[in-house]
Coordinates of C-alpha atoms in Angstrom, one line a residue:
Chain A
M1 CA 22.1 16.2 0.6
W2 CA 19.9 17.7 -1.9
D3 CA 20.2 16.0 -5.4
W4 CA 18.9 17.9 -8.3
N5 CA 19.6 15.3 -10.7
F6 CA 17.5 12.8 -8.7
V7 CA 14.5 15.5 -8.4
W8 CA 14.5 15.8 -12.4
Q9 CA 14.7 12.1 -12.8
I10 CA 11.3 11.4 -10.5
I11 CA 9.3 14.2 -11.6
P12 CA 7.8 12.3 -14.6
Q13 CA 6.6 9.6 -11.9
L14 CA 5.3 12.4 -9.7
A15 CA 3.4 13.8 -12.2
D16 CA 1.6 10.7 -12.7
G17 CA 0.5 11.0 -9.0
V18 CA -0.5 14.4 -9.4
V19 CA -2.8 13.5 -12.2
I20 CA -4.4 10.9 -9.9
T21 CA -4.7 13.5 -6.9
I22 CA -6.2 16.1 -9.0
Q23 CA -9.0 13.5 -10.4
A24 CA -9.5 12.2 -6.9
T25 CA -10.2 15.7 -5.7
V26 CA -12.6 16.6 -8.5
L27 CA -14.5 13.5 -8.1
G28 CA -14.6 13.8 -4.6
T29 CA -15.8 17.1 -4.6
I30 CA -18.7 16.5 -7.1
I31 CA -19.8 13.5 -4.6
A32 CA -19.7 15.8 -1.7
M33 CA -21.5 18.5 -3.3
I34 CA -24.4 16.2 -4.5
A35 CA -24.6 13.9 -1.5
G36 CA -24.4 16.8 0.9
L37 CA -27.4 18.1 -0.6
G38 CA -29.1 15.0 -0.3
L39 CA -28.0 14.7 3.3
A40 CA -29.1 18.3 3.9
I41 CA -32.5 17.8 2.5
A42 CA -33.0 14.4 4.7
R43 CA -32.0 16.4 7.8
R44 CA -34.4 19.0 7.3
S45 CA -37.2 16.3 6.8
R46 CA -40.3 16.4 8.5
N47 CA -40.1 12.7 9.4
K48 CA -38.2 11.6 12.4
F49 CA -37.5 8.4 11.0
I50 CA -35.6 10.0 8.2
R51 CA -34.2 13.0 10.2
Y52 CA -32.8 11.2 13.2
P53 CA -30.9 8.2 11.3
F54 CA -29.4 10.7 9.0
G55 CA -28.3 12.6 11.7
F56 CA -26.6 10.1 13.7
A57 CA -24.9 8.9 10.5
A58 CA -23.5 12.4 9.8
E59 CA -22.2 12.9 13.2
F60 CA -21.1 9.5 13.4
I61 CA -18.8 10.1 10.0
R62 CA -17.5 13.2 11.3
G63 CA -16.4 11.9 14.5
T64 CA -14.4 9.0 13.1
P65 CA -11.1 9.1 10.9
L66 CA -11.5 9.2 7.4
L67 CA -8.6 6.3 7.2
V68 CA -10.7 4.2 9.2
Q69 CA -13.8 4.6 6.9
L70 CA -11.6 4.2 3.6
Y71 CA -10.3 0.8 5.1
F72 CA -13.8 0.1 5.9
L73 CA -15.0 0.4 2.6
F74 CA -12.1 -1.0 0.7
Y75 CA -12.1 -4.4 2.6
I76 CA -15.8 -4.7 3.6
L77 CA -17.6 -4.1 0.5
P78 CA -15.8 -7.0 -1.6
D79 CA -17.1 -9.5 1.3
L80 CA -20.4 -8.1 0.5
G81 CA -19.7 -9.2 -3.2
I82 CA -19.2 -5.5 -4.1
L83 CA -15.8 -5.2 -6.1
L84 CA -14.7 -1.7 -6.3
S85 CA -11.3 -0.4 -7.5
P86 CA -9.3 1.3 -4.9
M87 CA -10.0 4.7 -6.6
V88 CA -13.4 4.2 -6.7
A89 CA -13.8 3.0 -3.1
G90 CA -11.3 6.1 -2.4
V91 CA -13.4 8.6 -4.1
I92 CA -16.5 7.4 -2.5
G93 CA -15.2 7.5 1.1
L94 CA -13.6 11.1 0.3
G95 CA -17.1 12.5 -1.2
V96 CA -19.2 10.8 1.5
H97 CA -17.0 12.2 4.3
Y98 CA -16.8 15.6 3.2
A99 CA -20.6 15.3 2.3
T100 CA -21.2 15.5 6.2
Y101 CA -19.4 18.8 6.1
T102 CA -21.0 20.3 2.9
A103 CA -24.6 19.3 4.2
E104 CA -23.8 21.8 7.4
V105 CA -22.8 24.5 5.2
Y106 CA -26.0 24.1 3.1
R107 CA -28.1 24.0 6.2
T108 CA -26.7 27.1 7.6
G109 CA -26.7 28.9 4.3
I110 CA -30.5 28.2 4.1
D111 CA -31.2 28.7 7.6
N112 CA -29.7 32.3 7.0
V113 CA -32.0 33.5 4.7
S114 CA -34.2 35.4 6.8
K115 CA -37.6 34.3 7.7
G116 CA -39.2 37.5 6.3
Q117 CA -38.3 36.0 2.9
W118 CA -40.2 33.2 3.3
E119 CA -43.2 34.9 4.6
A120 CA -43.0 37.5 1.7
A121 CA -42.8 34.4 -0.6
K122 CA -46.1 33.2 1.0
A123 CA -47.7 36.5 0.9
I124 CA -47.2 36.7 -2.9
N125 CA -48.5 33.0 -3.5
L126 CA -45.2 31.4 -4.7
S127 CA -45.5 27.7 -4.9
T128 CA -43.0 25.8 -2.8
R129 CA -41.0 25.3 -5.9
Q130 CA -41.0 28.8 -6.9
T131 CA -40.0 29.8 -3.4
W132 CA -37.0 27.6 -3.5
T133 CA -35.7 28.3 -6.9
Q134 CA -36.4 32.0 -7.2
I135 CA -36.1 33.3 -3.6
I136 CA -34.4 30.8 -1.3
I137 CA -31.5 29.4 -3.3
P138 CA -30.3 32.3 -5.1
Q139 CA -30.0 34.2 -1.7
A140 CA -28.5 30.9 0.1
I141 CA -25.9 29.9 -2.5
P142 CA -23.4 33.3 -2.3
P143 CA -22.4 33.1 1.2
M144 CA -22.0 29.3 1.0
I145 CA -19.3 29.6 -1.8
P146 CA -16.4 30.3 0.6
A147 CA -17.1 27.9 3.1
L148 CA -17.6 25.1 0.4
A149 CA -14.6 26.1 -1.1
N150 CA -12.4 25.8 2.3
Y151 CA -13.8 22.3 2.7
F152 CA -12.6 21.2 -1.0
I153 CA -9.2 22.6 -0.2
S154 CA -9.1 20.7 2.9
M155 CA -10.3 17.4 1.1
F156 CA -7.4 18.3 -1.6
K157 CA -5.0 18.1 1.6
E158 CA -6.6 14.7 2.5
T159 CA -6.1 12.8 -0.8
P160 CA -2.9 11.2 0.5
L161 CA -4.8 9.0 2.5
L162 CA -5.8 7.3 -0.6
A163 CA -2.2 5.9 -0.5
A164 CA -3.2 3.5 2.4
I165 CA -5.6 1.7 0.1
T166 CA -3.2 1.4 -2.7
V167 CA -4.2 4.3 -5.1
L168 CA -1.2 5.5 -7.0
E169 CA -1.5 9.1 -5.9
L170 CA 1.2 11.7 -5.4
M171 CA 2.0 10.3 -1.8
N172 CA 2.1 6.8 -3.0
Q173 CA 4.3 7.6 -6.2
A174 CA 6.7 9.5 -3.8
R175 CA 6.7 6.8 -1.3
S176 CA 7.7 4.2 -3.8
V177 CA 10.2 6.2 -5.6
A178 CA 11.8 6.9 -2.0
N179 CA 11.6 3.4 -0.9
Y180 CA 13.4 2.4 -4.5
H181 CA 16.2 4.6 -4.3
Y182 CA 16.3 4.6 -0.5
K183 CA 16.3 8.4 -0.9
Y184 CA 13.4 10.3 1.2
V185 CA 14.5 14.0 1.3
E186 CA 13.8 14.9 -2.4
P187 CA 10.5 13.1 -2.8
M188 CA 8.9 14.0 0.4
T189 CA 9.7 17.5 0.2
M190 CA 8.7 17.8 -3.3
V191 CA 5.5 16.4 -2.3
G192 CA 5.2 19.0 0.4
A193 CA 6.2 21.8 -2.2
F194 CA 3.3 20.8 -4.4
F195 CA 0.6 21.0 -1.8
L196 CA 2.2 24.3 -0.8
L197 CA 2.0 25.5 -4.5
V198 CA -1.6 24.7 -5.0
S199 CA -3.0 25.5 -1.2
V200 CA -1.4 28.8 -0.9
P201 CA -2.7 30.3 -4.1
S202 CA -6.2 28.6 -3.3
V203 CA -6.4 30.3 0.1
I204 CA -5.3 33.6 -1.5
F205 CA -8.2 33.0 -3.9
L206 CA -10.7 31.7 -0.8
R207 CA -9.8 35.2 0.7
R208 CA -11.1 37.1 -2.2
L209 CA -14.2 35.0 -2.4
E210 CA -14.8 35.7 1.2
K211 CA -14.5 39.5 0.8
R212 CA -16.8 39.1 -2.2
F213 CA -19.4 37.2 -0.6
A214 CA -19.3 37.9 3.0
P215 CA -21.1 41.2 3.1
K216 CA -24.4 39.6 1.9
L217 CA -24.3 37.0 5.0
R218 CA -26.5 38.6 7.5
Chain B
M1 CA -14.9 -16.8 22.3
E2 CA -11.5 -17.5 24.4
Q3 CA -9.4 -15.8 21.3
W4 CA -11.3 -12.7 21.2
Y5 CA -10.6 -11.6 24.5
G6 CA -7.0 -11.4 23.5
Y7 CA -8.2 -9.6 20.3
I8 CA -9.9 -7.1 22.3
G9 CA -6.9 -6.5 24.3
L10 CA -4.9 -5.8 21.5
I11 CA -7.5 -3.0 20.4
L12 CA -7.7 -1.6 23.7
D13 CA -3.9 -1.3 23.8
G14 CA -4.2 0.6 20.6
A15 CA -7.1 2.8 22.3
V16 CA -4.6 3.7 25.0
V17 CA -2.1 4.6 22.3
T18 CA -4.6 6.6 20.4
A19 CA -5.5 8.4 23.7
K20 CA -1.9 9.3 24.5
I21 CA -1.1 10.8 21.0
T22 CA -4.5 12.7 21.1
V23 CA -3.8 14.2 24.6
L24 CA 0.0 15.0 23.8
G25 CA -0.9 16.4 20.4
C26 CA -3.8 18.4 21.9
A27 CA -1.1 19.8 24.5
L28 CA 1.3 20.7 22.0
A29 CA -1.1 22.2 19.9
L30 CA -2.4 24.4 22.4
V31 CA 1.0 25.7 23.3
A32 CA 1.6 26.3 19.4
A33 CA -1.7 27.9 19.0
F34 CA -1.0 30.6 21.7
T35 CA 2.2 31.3 20.9
A36 CA 1.5 31.7 16.9
G37 CA -1.7 33.5 17.5
L38 CA -0.3 36.1 19.9
G39 CA 2.6 36.3 17.4
R40 CA 0.1 37.2 14.5
I41 CA -0.9 40.2 16.8
S42 CA 2.4 41.2 18.0
R43 CA 4.0 44.7 17.8
F44 CA 7.0 43.4 16.1
W45 CA 7.0 42.7 12.6
Q46 CA 9.5 40.0 12.9
L47 CA 7.2 38.0 15.0
R48 CA 4.1 38.6 13.1
W49 CA 6.2 37.2 10.0
L50 CA 7.5 34.2 11.8
A51 CA 4.0 33.3 13.0
T52 CA 2.3 33.7 9.7
A53 CA 5.1 31.9 7.8
Y54 CA 4.4 29.0 10.3
I55 CA 0.6 29.0 10.1
E56 CA 0.6 29.3 6.6
F57 CA 3.3 26.6 6.1
F58 CA 1.3 24.1 8.2
R59 CA -1.9 24.9 6.9
G60 CA -0.9 24.9 3.4
T61 CA 0.9 21.1 3.3
S62 CA -1.0 18.2 4.2
I63 CA -0.7 16.7 7.5
F64 CA 0.4 13.3 5.8
V65 CA 3.2 15.0 4.0
Q66 CA 4.0 16.6 7.3
L67 CA 4.0 13.4 9.3
F68 CA 5.9 11.6 6.6
W69 CA 8.5 14.5 6.4
A70 CA 8.9 14.2 10.2
Y71 CA 9.3 10.7 10.2
F72 CA 11.5 9.9 7.2
V73 CA 13.4 13.2 6.3
L74 CA 14.2 14.5 9.8
P75 CA 16.2 11.7 10.8
L76 CA 18.5 12.3 7.6
L77 CA 18.7 15.8 8.7
G78 CA 20.3 14.5 12.3
V79 CA 16.9 14.7 14.3
P80 CA 16.0 11.2 14.9
L81 CA 12.4 10.9 16.2
S82 CA 10.6 7.7 17.5
P83 CA 7.2 7.3 15.6
L84 CA 5.3 8.6 18.7
Q85 CA 7.4 11.8 18.7
A86 CA 7.0 12.2 15.1
G87 CA 3.1 11.7 15.1
V88 CA 2.8 14.1 18.1
L89 CA 5.1 16.7 16.6
A90 CA 3.3 16.6 13.2
L91 CA -0.2 16.5 14.4
G92 CA 0.4 19.2 17.3
L93 CA 2.1 21.6 15.0
N94 CA -0.5 21.1 12.3
V95 CA -3.5 21.5 14.6
G96 CA -1.7 24.4 16.2
A97 CA -1.4 26.3 13.0
Y98 CA -5.4 26.2 12.7
G99 CA -5.6 27.0 16.5
A100 CA -3.7 29.8 16.1
E101 CA -6.1 31.7 13.7
V102 CA -8.8 30.7 16.3
V103 CA -6.6 32.4 19.1
R104 CA -6.0 35.4 16.9
G105 CA -9.8 35.9 15.9
A106 CA -10.9 35.5 19.5
I107 CA -8.6 38.1 21.1
L108 CA -9.3 40.5 18.0
S109 CA -13.3 40.0 18.8
V110 CA -12.8 41.3 22.5
P111 CA -14.7 44.6 22.4
R112 CA -12.5 47.9 22.2
E113 CA -13.9 49.1 25.5
Q114 CA -12.2 46.2 27.4
Y115 CA -8.8 47.4 25.9
E116 CA -9.6 51.1 26.8
G117 CA -10.7 50.0 30.3
C118 CA -7.2 48.5 30.7
K119 CA -5.4 51.4 29.4
A120 CA -7.5 53.6 32.0
L121 CA -6.3 51.4 34.7
N122 CA -2.8 51.6 33.4
F123 CA -2.5 48.1 32.8
T124 CA 0.8 46.8 31.2
R125 CA 0.3 44.8 28.0
I126 CA 1.0 41.3 29.9
Q127 CA -1.6 42.2 32.7
E128 CA -4.1 43.3 30.1
L129 CA -3.9 39.8 28.4
R130 CA -3.6 37.9 31.5
H131 CA -6.3 39.4 33.5
V132 CA -8.9 40.9 31.1
I133 CA -8.5 39.8 27.4
L134 CA -7.7 36.1 27.6
P135 CA -10.5 35.0 30.1
Q136 CA -12.9 36.5 27.7
A137 CA -11.4 35.2 24.6
F138 CA -10.9 32.0 25.8
V139 CA -14.3 31.3 26.1
L140 CA -14.8 32.3 22.4
M141 CA -12.1 29.9 21.5
L142 CA -13.6 27.0 22.9
P143 CA -16.2 25.5 20.5
T144 CA -13.6 25.8 17.8
F145 CA -10.8 24.3 19.8
G146 CA -13.4 21.3 20.4
N147 CA -13.5 20.9 16.8
N148 CA -9.9 21.3 16.2
A149 CA -9.4 18.5 18.9
I150 CA -11.8 16.2 17.1
E151 CA -9.6 16.8 13.9
L152 CA -6.5 16.0 15.9
L153 CA -8.3 12.7 17.1
K154 CA -9.0 11.9 13.4
G155 CA -5.6 12.8 12.3
T156 CA -4.1 10.3 15.0
A157 CA -5.4 7.1 12.6
V158 CA -2.7 8.1 10.2
V159 CA 0.2 7.4 12.7
S160 CA -0.6 4.0 12.0
L161 CA 1.1 4.2 8.5
I162 CA 4.3 5.2 10.2
S163 CA 4.3 1.9 12.3
L164 CA 2.7 3.1 15.5
S165 CA 0.4 0.7 17.1
D166 CA -2.6 3.0 17.5
M167 CA -6.2 1.6 17.5
T168 CA -6.4 1.7 13.4
F169 CA -3.0 -0.3 13.4
Q170 CA -4.1 -3.0 15.8
A171 CA -7.6 -3.0 13.9
Q172 CA -5.4 -4.0 10.8
V173 CA -3.4 -6.6 13.0
V174 CA -6.6 -8.3 14.1
R175 CA -7.9 -8.2 10.5
A176 CA -4.9 -10.1 9.4
Q177 CA -5.1 -12.8 11.9
T178 CA -8.4 -13.3 12.0
G179 CA -9.6 -12.7 8.5
S180 CA -12.6 -10.7 9.7
T181 CA -12.9 -7.1 8.8
A182 CA -16.2 -6.0 9.9
V183 CA -15.8 -6.7 13.7
P184 CA -12.5 -4.9 14.4
F185 CA -13.0 -1.8 12.2
L186 CA -16.7 -1.6 13.3
T187 CA -15.2 -1.9 17.0
I188 CA -12.4 1.0 16.3
L189 CA -15.2 3.1 14.5
F190 CA -17.4 3.2 17.6
L191 CA -14.2 3.8 20.0
Y192 CA -13.3 6.8 17.7
F193 CA -16.8 8.0 18.0
A194 CA -17.1 7.7 21.7
Y195 CA -13.5 9.5 22.0
S196 CA -15.0 12.5 20.2
T197 CA -18.3 12.6 21.7
V198 CA -16.3 12.8 25.2
I199 CA -14.4 15.5 23.8
S200 CA -17.1 17.6 22.3
N201 CA -19.1 17.1 25.8
S202 CA -16.0 18.2 28.0
I203 CA -15.6 21.0 26.0
K204 CA -19.1 21.9 26.2
A205 CA -19.0 21.5 30.0
L206 CA -15.7 23.7 30.4
E207 CA -17.4 26.3 28.1
R208 CA -20.5 26.6 30.7
R209 CA -18.0 26.3 33.6
L210 CA -15.9 29.3 32.3
S211 CA -18.5 31.7 30.8
R212 CA -20.2 32.0 34.4
G213 CA -19.8 35.3 35.4
L214 CA -18.6 36.6 32.1
D215 CA -20.6 39.2 29.8
V216 CA -19.8 37.4 26.5
T217 CA -22.5 36.9 24.1
K218 CA -22.2 33.3 22.6
G219 CA -21.9 32.8 18.9

């Protein structure tokens, strides 16, 4: 049933997939962090013509499946004359999808800084920039860290979706090996084991982060 | 124009399949969440251990891996599953693992006086849960359950990859037959969004209905 020789034989090919999976997660994380910040700022805008469209877009993206969004990016953009490699389309899709989640984290992080801090900053006559960089952001960031880390772990677990738009990440490599040898048990189980091997330590690390930063959250 | 009716029919067929998987998946997830969530706070370490193993396993591996494993590997181990069964099983158990933590958290956040009151009234543990703890805890669980249900709905798109003809699958069919991408995919994106709006609104309504007469602070 379980063939160790086969396991050793396919490890190099799966390792290629692991590299792509990790790249996609890292790039997606970077996009999600930056785009999420932009989105959070747009949703705090005083202009309702900025606030409402971005608010709706965020709700829409969060309420629809990432897979369909990936298809959409992958098939529609070429029609508009934008040619993206599957990997680039995939990373953008992941990043934008998770940006709608990170934006919420930024928002609650900022809203959780108590009103007194804003008033005190005003009282000692700090400029808007000083208020943000010296008072608000340093207090808002620590409680955000565990929440952000949580979403990046989720993103990592969603990278197998990129297989659907032909990115050769771990899941796709495992499927092609499985189809080629017509043996599913080993490759599928190995993929599962890999995810477990990364996720479980990250969750333990995450709980530590939560313990470290949570007391500061009011 | 004539042909579009046919294609819209295809997508609506898919919408029915998606709704079916979502409802069945949520039902399974609910059962799994309560079983594992109560297991986590059981007095017996064997149950606690079992529930923890289930939760960590399903939260630790990706839903796609679970789905493919259910579809490709289980038949080889002598458990043949139809795509629908594999999809409902994987989605239900996956979301159930997330829900279990919600159940546990909500039960633990019911104030201690409630437990003490039950003890004073000489309730058995079952009575305590059934009449006092769960009615209060359930209201606390609802908002997160709503989010979990939407995650499940979004997860159903993946079953198209194991050849189940849900909305996403039908959109691919339409795309292959018409060469148009924007129309079918925009249609299903809006349908998915409509579904998640329905889910979140009904959860909100249910929350209002159930919190009537309860002294539960929201949040």
